[in-house]
Amino acid sequence: MDLTYNPQQDAFRKEARAWLEASVPPEKLPSFDTAEGFEAHREWEKKLHAGGFAMVPWPVEYGGRGSDLLEWLIFEEEYYRAGAPGRVNQNGIFLLGPTIMEVGTPEQKARFLPKMASSEEVWAQGWSEPNAGSDMANVQATAIKDGDHFVLNGQKTWASRGAFAHWLFGMFRSDPDSSRHKGLTFILVPLDSPGITVRPIEKLNNKKAFAEIFFDDVRVPIEHQLGEEGKGWDVAMATAGFERGLMLRSPARFQDTAHKLVALYKKTVASGQPTAPGLRDDVAQCWMDAEAYALNTYQTVSRLLAGGKIGAEASLNKIFWSELDTKMHRTALALLGYRAELLPGSPAAGEIGEWLDGYIFALAGPIYAGTNEIQRNIIAERILGMPRK
Amino acid sequence: MEFNFTEDQILLRETVRDFLTGECSLDHVRALWESESARSPEFWQKFSEIGVPGLLIPEAFGGLGMTEIDFVGVMVEVGRAALAEPVVSTAFVAAPLIRDCEDKALAALWLPKIATGEAIVAVAQPTSPLVGDVHIADLVIARSGDSLYAIPASEVTATAQRSNDPSQKLSTIEFTPSSEWKIASGEAADRLEAMALDRGALACAAQQLGACDQLITMSVEYTSQRKQFGVPIGSFQAVKHQVANLKVALEYARSHVERAAHSVAIDAPTRSVDVSMAKISAGEAALKAAETSLQVHGAIGYTWEQDLHVWMRRAWTLDLAWGETAWHRARLSSALFEDTLPTENFGYVPSLA
């Protein structure tokens, strides 16, 4: 056990910090859940890519930097410290990218990864369907082979930034006689294909970037199948492992929020505004939990670097960060008092920051990437071995 | 940067686990409850033969010369086995305290005896007047005024206090300080005492992980077998989600405890805060496990005969030793909000030289 960074890692941190300090836009970009913000975030991704920081742990040939996962954590720490924009292509770079790296063909890697790294192509995920939410194996959308193409029919929904994205990945039933986890194939679909209808859905944050997507005889070349035909469930589980277990929510994000929460508490107390005594402990608990999440992630990365894999324990992570995120923002709103309902820019709002927006976003955490109820089933059944029936 | 245990460390832990499975069975623990001293000299002798009391003692004094990073996994196993011998006071706190104090004669006299299991040392906690294992101790380390003393146990007046945990033997103590027993004064005493507190709290936190894990294991086993409505009750989400919550709490507490072991071993600037976070999180995981495991066992868990309460009582007791949760919460929040102790986020560094 050695919890210090080596000189190479320190040098990398310095380099990343210097670059970010010089490059991060001084003004906050508009939300990437709007058309304007989506493009502004793609511009930022382009800059990040040109600077060599778009996807540090990926091989150089795919638009990465060839760093290991520890350097990726360092980069994330610096990224949040610098207050850099959210990653508009997070479904691509953090979820699909690592999956392609693992199960994709050389042609698929060369075709998809570089444009993903630069966000020339932004990805949406097609997990949920109207009748396949927590019960994800109940996928009904079909992909029937016709010569060298799949023909897609059906519907996917709750696709984040699906209104603006260029590509979608998802599971389709390729064997019409199959049921549940069998007979599914993981397919990559260009969203400009004929037969696709994208219908935006207004989210709780008042933005229309979320979408449901309809497939009506959409033809997709078979080389866009990822992994083996009929093994889509296994590919999806690998993707979900990255999502829940490591990459989607790096610890720096929560440490950064915890820092801001401590600062907000100090400022609130200094202002003389009365605060409930319990809030002091709540803030400390949030700080402590953000720290636990960071420590745990470093342990995961150390294990991966020693040849380990991410397994069902990714579900522990997903519960922990999503509930922590909600708790931190709820605590902040309690500290803001009457101002907690005001939108930024409202005359009486003062420096309320983005706590309300963050809270509304955090509330989605226990739902997406597999609800926390499903995660608890996974922990109980697959980690602890409790009976399914 | 490598946040893993070495193969040797894992092997040590597994060796102790196997040893305790054989030598510290539930029958053994229950039998000691019924005995006068609640302690077994035969057990301690065997425990010394595998080196545990001497883990932190330098090889020159007959120990293994290891660090808290090596020892922390062993303490988890101690908690899993509900072992209540004076491992914390003698091996985890007193041995390194004697090793680190200026009084070299003290080290030469006592460290070899601790390593061989001949000597038991009780240590008074700065956070409580209750001292464990004075009844079997040869030496008692305690503060009076601005000095620390190592007092022959025969010179200490102990008043036994009855604990809710039959494994626990507590006393309040009195002694008349004598300069011949003085081992440190002023800042040196403060430093040794602060380190002792952090070591004690760390050792308790590690045991709490073991107790929590054991309570989870028992809950999984019981709810997988017990049937109601024709199915194992563990198949109900109302039951399994509660147990899953314990596992989440356990694993994140474990990260805090393992980091705290490292911070103690290297005497990091953030040592005290890191230890407090470990004690709070492991304590709460174990306390929650005590309540939840009782709930999922139902009435059978509420009996003296069922073994669940062996660990429930350990969880309650360990929470109060070397700073109860409230004490550590107060220390954490004064560090965070009043800058009384250094705090620094792991990884997320605000400044870089």
Short mmCIF file of C-alpha atoms in Angstrom, two decimals, chain A residues 11 237 245 314 348 383:
data_model
loop_
_atom_site.label_atom_id
_atom_site.label_comp_id
_atom_site.label_asym_id
_atom_site.label_seq_id
_atom_site.Cartn_x
_atom_site.Cartn_y
_atom_site.Cartn_z
CA ALA A 11 4.00 15.84 -13.58
CA MET A 237 -23.74 -5.92 -18.69
CA GLY A 245 -18.73 0.85 -11.32
CA ALA A 314 -20.41 -1.94 -9.27
CA ALA A 348 -33.03 38.15 -4.58
CA ILE A 383 -22.77 -10.57 -3.95
#
